[in-house]
C-alpha cells in the first residue's frame, strides 16, 4: 500500500517551512559553481589533475550534513536560530523570508544561468591534457599530378611515423596498419575506431620536386570529429626531415603533450637528407620485413643504389645491417660472414648517428640471437625504445627475448604493446603468435596467423608458423597439406607424394615419419637447419636424434637455438640431462613446469 498522501504533503510542507528546500537549492547551486570554476581554472593555474574529483566527493559527503543543519537551524533577520517545532507556531503566525535567503537564491540562479550561457557560447568543450594519447597518420594524398612519385610520397609518410614515434607520451600507429586505409572510403572517426586511437593526422603533398609543398591536418575523433590544427609548409627537398621535426613539435603542442628535455633536443637537431635515399630506405625496409630470400636480395640492391647517391645517412647502413641479419636468420649465409657485414654497416651507421634507434635494434638482435648475450641484448632494446618508444620491431623482438628468458608476463605485455602499435602488420602478427604459443595460448595462435595471411597471403614466415599451429592443435591433415606443398617444391622428382593418404591409411606416426624421410632426401639443405630437424625428430618420438640435432645447433651457434626452451617445443625433453646441458651452455634458464 502506498504511503498516506496527507503525510507526504505535510512532510513536504515542513521541509519548505524549515527551509531545507532553500538549503538544498543554494548548496547545489554553489557546488555547481565551484566545480565549474575548478574545471575552467585547472589548466591555466596548473591545478592538480584529481582536484575536481576530490571536490565532488567532499561536496557529496557534505550534502546530508547541510540538509540536517537546515532542518535544525533557521536563518532569521535576528540571526541563526534553532527552528521551532510546528506545534509551537501560533495560528496565523507567518515567517518572513530573510533578505539573505532571497539574495542567495537569486544570486545562485543568476550565476548558474550565466555559466550555462557561457558554455553554450563557447561551443564544444576545450581539449584537455590526456584527451589525446594516440593517433594514426594516414597515407599521404598525392596531389602533385605525377603518379610516378607514389613511392616517394609513401616514403615520406613512413618517415613522419618514425619521427612522431619519438614522442614518448603518444602512441603512433605503425606504417603497415596505417597503409591499410590508403584508399578506404571511411571517415576519420571510423578509421580511428578501427585502430583504437584518439586522433587522425591527414596530409597532402601538393608539389614534390626541388621543393616540397605539404598541408597537414590534425583531427580529434573523441566524440564528434573536430579539426584541431591545419599547417601549410613549403621546404627545400633536402629539409624534409627538419620540417618533420617542426610538425612533430606542433602536433605535440596541439594535443597538449609535454615533451621531455631529451625529446626537445632531438627535435631541434639539424637533419638534412636526400629524397631518393629516403625512398630507397623505406622500400628496402618493406622488403626486409618479409624475411624471404628474394625480398632480402631486392632490399640489398635498393640500398646499394641509394648509398651510391647519398652515403651520409645512417638509416641506409642500419637497414643494410638488418638485411644481413635476416639472411643469417634464414640460413642464407654463414654466421661469421654475415656478422662481418652487419658490423661493417653498423659501424658506419653509429658514426653518422649514434642515436638512430634501428642501429640499437640491430645490436640487440645480434647480441640476442647470435652472441647469446642476453644482458647486452636487453640493454640495447631498451636504448632503442628510449629513443623511439613506438619502435614496433624493437618492442616485439624485446618480447621474444623476455620469452626466451622465461619472463613470460613481461613478454606478453611487450608483445601486446607492439601489436597495438601495428595491429595489421603480418610480420608483427606472426611474431605475436610465437609469444602467444610461449604463453600456452595454442587456440588463439591460429587466429593471429590467419589474420596475418588475410593481409598478406604470401608472407613466408607466417606460413611456417601456420604449419606449427595446426600440428600443435592436432589438426594433422592441415599440417601435412602444408608439409606436402613445401616438399613438392623441393622434391619435384619424388613419385606419389601423398602424405594425406598415408595419414588416413596408416596414422599420424607413419605420416610424419614419411615427412622426415622425404626431408632427409633434401640432404644438406635440411641437415643445415638443426632446429627444424630436431622438431621433426621430436614429433616422431626420436628423442635421441632430436637432441643430437640440438647439440649440432649449439655447435654451429644457430640463431634459432634460443627458442628451444619456449612454448613447450620439446616438453618431453625438459628432464633430459643432455637437453638441460644445452640450455646451460647457452646460459638460458630451464623451462618452467606448469
Coordinates of N, CA and C in Angstrom, one line a residue, residues 295-410:
X295 N 63.1 -11.2 -51.3 CA 62.9 -9.9 -50.8 C 64.2 -9.3 -50.2
X296 N 64.9 -10.1 -49.5 CA 66.2 -9.6 -48.9 C 67.2 -9.2 -50.0
X297 N 67.3 -10.0 -51.1 CA 68.2 -9.7 -52.2 C 67.8 -8.3 -52.8
X298 N 66.5 -8.2 -53.0 CA 66.0 -6.9 -53.6 C 66.3 -5.7 -52.7
X299 N 66.1 -5.9 -51.4 CA 66.4 -4.9 -50.4 C 67.8 -4.4 -50.5
X300 N 68.8 -5.4 -50.6 CA 70.2 -5.0 -50.7 C 70.5 -4.2 -52.0
X301 N 69.9 -4.6 -53.1 CA 70.1 -3.9 -54.3 C 69.6 -2.5 -54.2
X302 N 68.4 -2.3 -53.6 CA 67.9 -0.9 -53.5 C 68.8 0.0 -52.6
X303 N 69.2 -0.6 -51.5 CA 70.1 0.1 -50.6 C 71.4 0.5 -51.2
X304 N 72.0 -0.4 -51.9 CA 73.3 -0.1 -52.6 C 73.2 1.0 -53.5
X305 N 72.1 1.1 -54.3 CA 71.9 2.2 -55.2 C 71.7 3.5 -54.5
X306 N 71.0 3.5 -53.3 CA 70.9 4.7 -52.5 C 72.2 5.2 -51.9
X307 N 73.0 4.2 -51.4 CA 74.3 4.6 -50.8 C 75.2 5.2 -51.8
X308 N 75.1 4.7 -53.1 CA 76.0 5.3 -54.1 C 75.6 6.8 -54.4
X309 N 74.3 7.1 -54.2 CA 73.9 8.5 -54.4 C 74.0 9.4 -53.2
X310 N 73.9 8.8 -52.0 CA 73.9 9.6 -50.8 C 74.4 8.7 -49.6
X311 N 75.7 8.8 -49.3 CA 76.4 7.9 -48.4 C 76.4 8.5 -47.0
X312 N 75.8 9.6 -46.7 CA 75.9 10.2 -45.4 C 74.7 10.1 -44.5
X313 N 73.9 9.1 -44.7 CA 72.7 8.9 -44.0 C 72.6 7.6 -43.2
X314 N 72.6 7.6 -41.9 CA 72.7 6.4 -41.1 C 71.6 5.4 -41.4
X315 N 70.4 5.7 -41.6 CA 69.4 4.7 -41.8 C 69.7 3.7 -42.9
X316 N 70.4 4.2 -44.0 CA 70.7 3.3 -45.1 C 71.6 2.1 -44.6
X317 N 72.6 2.4 -43.8 CA 73.5 1.4 -43.3 C 72.9 0.5 -42.2
X318 N 72.1 1.2 -41.4 CA 71.4 0.4 -40.4 C 70.4 -0.7 -41.0
X319 N 69.7 -0.2 -42.1 CA 68.8 -1.2 -42.7 C 69.6 -2.2 -43.5
X320 N 70.8 -1.9 -44.0 CA 71.6 -2.9 -44.7 C 72.0 -4.0 -43.7
X321 N 72.3 -3.5 -42.4 CA 72.7 -4.5 -41.4 C 71.5 -5.4 -41.1
X322 N 70.3 -4.9 -41.1 CA 69.1 -5.7 -40.9 C 68.9 -6.7 -42.0
X323 N 69.3 -6.4 -43.2 CA 69.2 -7.3 -44.4 C 70.1 -8.5 -44.1
X324 N 71.3 -8.2 -43.7 CA 72.3 -9.3 -43.4 C 71.8 -10.2 -42.2
X325 N 71.3 -9.5 -41.2 CA 70.7 -10.3 -40.1 C 69.6 -11.2 -40.6
X326 N 68.7 -10.7 -41.4 CA 67.7 -11.6 -42.0 C 68.2 -12.7 -42.7
X327 N 69.3 -12.5 -43.5 CA 69.9 -13.6 -44.2 C 70.5 -14.7 -43.3
X328 N 71.1 -14.2 -42.2 CA 71.7 -15.2 -41.3 C 70.5 -16.0 -40.6
X329 N 69.4 -15.3 -40.3 CA 68.3 -15.9 -39.6 C 67.7 -17.0 -40.5
X330 N 67.6 -16.7 -41.8 CA 67.0 -17.7 -42.8 C 68.0 -18.7 -43.3
X331 N 69.3 -18.7 -42.8 CA 70.3 -19.7 -43.2 C 70.8 -19.5 -44.6
X332 N 70.7 -18.2 -45.1 CA 71.2 -17.9 -46.4 C 72.7 -17.6 -46.5
X333 N 73.3 -17.4 -45.3 CA 74.7 -17.1 -45.3 C 75.3 -17.6 -44.0
X334 N 76.6 -18.0 -44.0 CA 77.2 -18.5 -42.8 C 77.3 -17.3 -41.7
X335 N 77.2 -17.7 -40.5 CA 77.1 -16.7 -39.4 C 78.2 -15.7 -39.4
X336 N 79.5 -16.3 -39.5 CA 80.6 -15.4 -39.3 C 80.7 -14.4 -40.5
X337 N 80.4 -14.9 -41.7 CA 80.4 -14.0 -42.9 C 79.3 -12.9 -42.8
X338 N 78.2 -13.3 -42.3 CA 77.1 -12.4 -42.1 C 77.4 -11.4 -41.0
X339 N 78.0 -11.8 -39.9 CA 78.3 -10.8 -38.8 C 79.3 -9.8 -39.3
X340 N 80.2 -10.2 -40.1 CA 81.2 -9.2 -40.6 C 80.5 -8.1 -41.4
X341 N 79.5 -8.5 -42.2 CA 78.8 -7.5 -43.0 C 77.9 -6.6 -42.1
X342 N 77.3 -7.2 -41.1 CA 76.5 -6.5 -40.1 C 77.3 -5.4 -39.4
X343 N 78.4 -5.8 -38.8 CA 79.3 -4.9 -38.1 C 79.8 -3.8 -39.0
X344 N 80.2 -4.2 -40.2 CA 80.7 -3.2 -41.2 C 79.7 -2.0 -41.4
X345 N 78.4 -2.4 -41.6 CA 77.4 -1.4 -41.8 C 77.0 -0.7 -40.5
X346 N 77.0 -1.4 -39.4 CA 76.6 -0.7 -38.1 C 77.7 0.3 -37.7
X347 N 78.9 0.0 -37.9 CA 80.0 1.0 -37.6 C 79.8 2.3 -38.3
X348 N 79.4 2.2 -39.6 CA 79.1 3.4 -40.4 C 77.9 4.1 -39.9
X349 N 76.9 3.3 -39.5 CA 75.6 4.0 -39.1 C 75.8 4.7 -37.7
X350 N 76.5 4.1 -36.8 CA 76.8 4.8 -35.5 C 77.7 6.0 -35.6
X351 N 78.6 6.0 -36.6 CA 79.4 7.1 -36.8 C 78.6 8.3 -37.3
X352 N 77.6 8.0 -38.1 CA 76.8 9.1 -38.7 C 75.7 9.6 -37.7
X353 N 75.1 8.6 -36.9 CA 74.1 9.0 -36.0 C 74.0 8.0 -34.8
X354 N 74.7 8.3 -33.7 CA 74.8 7.3 -32.6 C 73.4 7.1 -31.9
X355 N 72.4 7.9 -32.2 CA 71.1 7.7 -31.5 C 70.0 7.1 -32.4
X356 N 70.4 6.7 -33.6 CA 69.3 6.1 -34.5 C 68.8 4.8 -33.9
X357 N 67.5 4.7 -33.6 CA 67.0 3.5 -32.9 C 67.2 2.2 -33.7
X358 N 67.2 2.2 -35.0 CA 67.3 1.0 -35.7 C 68.7 0.4 -35.5
X359 N 69.7 1.2 -35.3 CA 71.1 0.7 -35.1 C 71.2 0.0 -33.8
X360 N 70.5 0.6 -32.7 CA 70.5 -0.1 -31.4 C 69.7 -1.4 -31.6
X361 N 68.6 -1.4 -32.4 CA 67.8 -2.6 -32.6 C 68.7 -3.7 -33.2
X362 N 69.5 -3.3 -34.2 CA 70.4 -4.3 -34.8 C 71.4 -4.9 -33.8
X363 N 72.0 -4.1 -33.0 CA 72.9 -4.6 -32.0 C 72.2 -5.5 -31.0
X364 N 71.0 -5.2 -30.6 CA 70.2 -6.0 -29.7 C 69.9 -7.4 -30.4
X365 N 69.6 -7.4 -31.7 CA 69.3 -8.6 -32.4 C 70.6 -9.5 -32.4
X366 N 71.7 -8.9 -32.8 CA 73.0 -9.6 -32.8 C 73.3 -10.2 -31.5
X367 N 73.2 -9.4 -30.4 CA 73.6 -9.8 -29.1 C 72.7 -10.9 -28.6
X368 N 71.4 -10.9 -29.0 CA 70.5 -11.9 -28.5 C 70.6 -13.2 -29.3
X369 N 70.5 -13.1 -30.7 CA 70.3 -14.4 -31.4 C 71.6 -14.9 -32.0
X370 N 72.7 -14.1 -31.9 CA 74.0 -14.6 -32.5 C 75.1 -14.7 -31.5
X371 N 75.1 -13.8 -30.5 CA 76.1 -13.8 -29.5 C 75.6 -14.4 -28.2
X372 N 74.3 -14.6 -28.1 CA 73.6 -15.1 -26.9 C 74.0 -14.4 -25.7
X373 N 74.2 -13.1 -25.8 CA 74.5 -12.2 -24.7 C 73.2 -11.5 -24.3
X374 N 72.5 -12.2 -23.4 CA 71.1 -11.7 -23.0 C 71.1 -10.3 -22.4
X375 N 72.0 -10.1 -21.5 CA 72.1 -8.8 -20.8 C 72.3 -7.6 -21.8
X376 N 73.3 -7.8 -22.7 CA 73.6 -6.8 -23.7 C 72.4 -6.6 -24.6
X377 N 71.8 -7.7 -25.0 CA 70.6 -7.6 -25.9 C 69.5 -6.8 -25.2
X378 N 69.2 -7.0 -24.0 CA 68.1 -6.3 -23.3 C 68.5 -4.8 -23.2
X379 N 69.7 -4.5 -22.9 CA 70.2 -3.1 -22.8 C 70.0 -2.4 -24.1
X380 N 70.3 -3.0 -25.2 CA 70.2 -2.4 -26.5 C 68.8 -2.2 -26.9
X381 N 67.9 -3.2 -26.6 CA 66.5 -3.0 -26.9 C 66.0 -1.8 -26.1
X382 N 66.3 -1.7 -24.9 CA 65.8 -0.5 -24.1 C 66.4 0.8 -24.6
X383 N 67.6 0.8 -25.1 CA 68.2 2.0 -25.7 C 67.3 2.4 -26.9
X384 N 67.0 1.5 -27.8 CA 66.2 1.8 -29.0 C 64.9 2.3 -28.6
X385 N 64.2 1.7 -27.5 CA 62.9 2.1 -27.1 C 62.9 3.5 -26.3
X386 N 64.1 3.8 -25.8 CA 64.2 5.1 -25.1 C 64.2 6.2 -26.1
X387 N 64.8 6.0 -27.3 CA 64.8 7.0 -28.3 C 63.5 7.0 -29.1
X388 N 62.9 5.9 -29.3 CA 61.6 5.8 -30.0 C 60.7 4.7 -29.3
X389 N 59.9 5.1 -28.4 CA 59.0 4.2 -27.7 C 58.0 3.5 -28.6
X390 N 57.8 4.0 -29.8 CA 56.9 3.4 -30.8 C 57.6 2.6 -31.8
X391 N 58.9 2.2 -31.6 CA 59.6 1.4 -32.5 C 59.1 0.0 -32.4
X392 N 58.3 -0.4 -33.4 CA 57.5 -1.6 -33.3 C 58.4 -2.8 -33.2
X393 N 59.4 -2.9 -34.1 CA 60.2 -4.1 -34.2 C 61.0 -4.3 -32.9
X394 N 61.5 -3.2 -32.3 CA 62.2 -3.3 -31.0 C 61.3 -3.9 -29.9
X395 N 60.1 -3.3 -29.9 CA 59.1 -3.7 -28.9 C 58.8 -5.2 -29.1
X396 N 58.6 -5.7 -30.3 CA 58.2 -7.1 -30.5 C 59.4 -8.1 -30.2
X397 N 60.5 -7.7 -30.8 CA 61.7 -8.6 -30.6 C 62.2 -8.6 -29.1
X398 N 62.0 -7.5 -28.4 CA 62.2 -7.5 -27.0 C 61.3 -8.5 -26.3
X399 N 60.1 -8.5 -26.7 CA 59.1 -9.5 -26.1 C 59.7 -10.9 -26.3
X400 N 60.2 -11.2 -27.5 CA 60.8 -12.5 -27.8 C 62.0 -12.8 -26.8
X401 N 62.8 -11.8 -26.6 CA 63.9 -12.0 -25.7 C 63.4 -12.3 -24.3
X402 N 62.4 -11.6 -23.8 CA 61.9 -11.9 -22.5 C 61.3 -13.3 -22.4
X403 N 60.6 -13.7 -23.5 CA 60.1 -15.1 -23.5 C 61.2 -16.1 -23.4
X404 N 62.3 -15.9 -24.2 CA 63.4 -16.8 -24.1 C 64.0 -16.9 -22.7
X405 N 63.9 -15.8 -22.0 CA 64.4 -15.8 -20.6 C 63.4 -16.2 -19.6
X406 N 62.3 -16.8 -20.1 CA 61.2 -17.3 -19.2 C 60.5 -16.2 -18.4
X407 N 60.6 -15.0 -18.9 CA 59.9 -13.9 -18.2 C 58.6 -13.6 -19.0
X408 N 57.7 -14.6 -18.9 CA 56.5 -14.6 -19.8 C 55.5 -13.5 -19.6
X409 N 55.3 -13.1 -18.4 CA 54.4 -12.0 -18.2 C 54.8 -10.7 -18.8
X410 N 56.2 -10.4 -18.7 CA 56.7 -9.2 -19.3 C 56.7 -9.3 -20.8

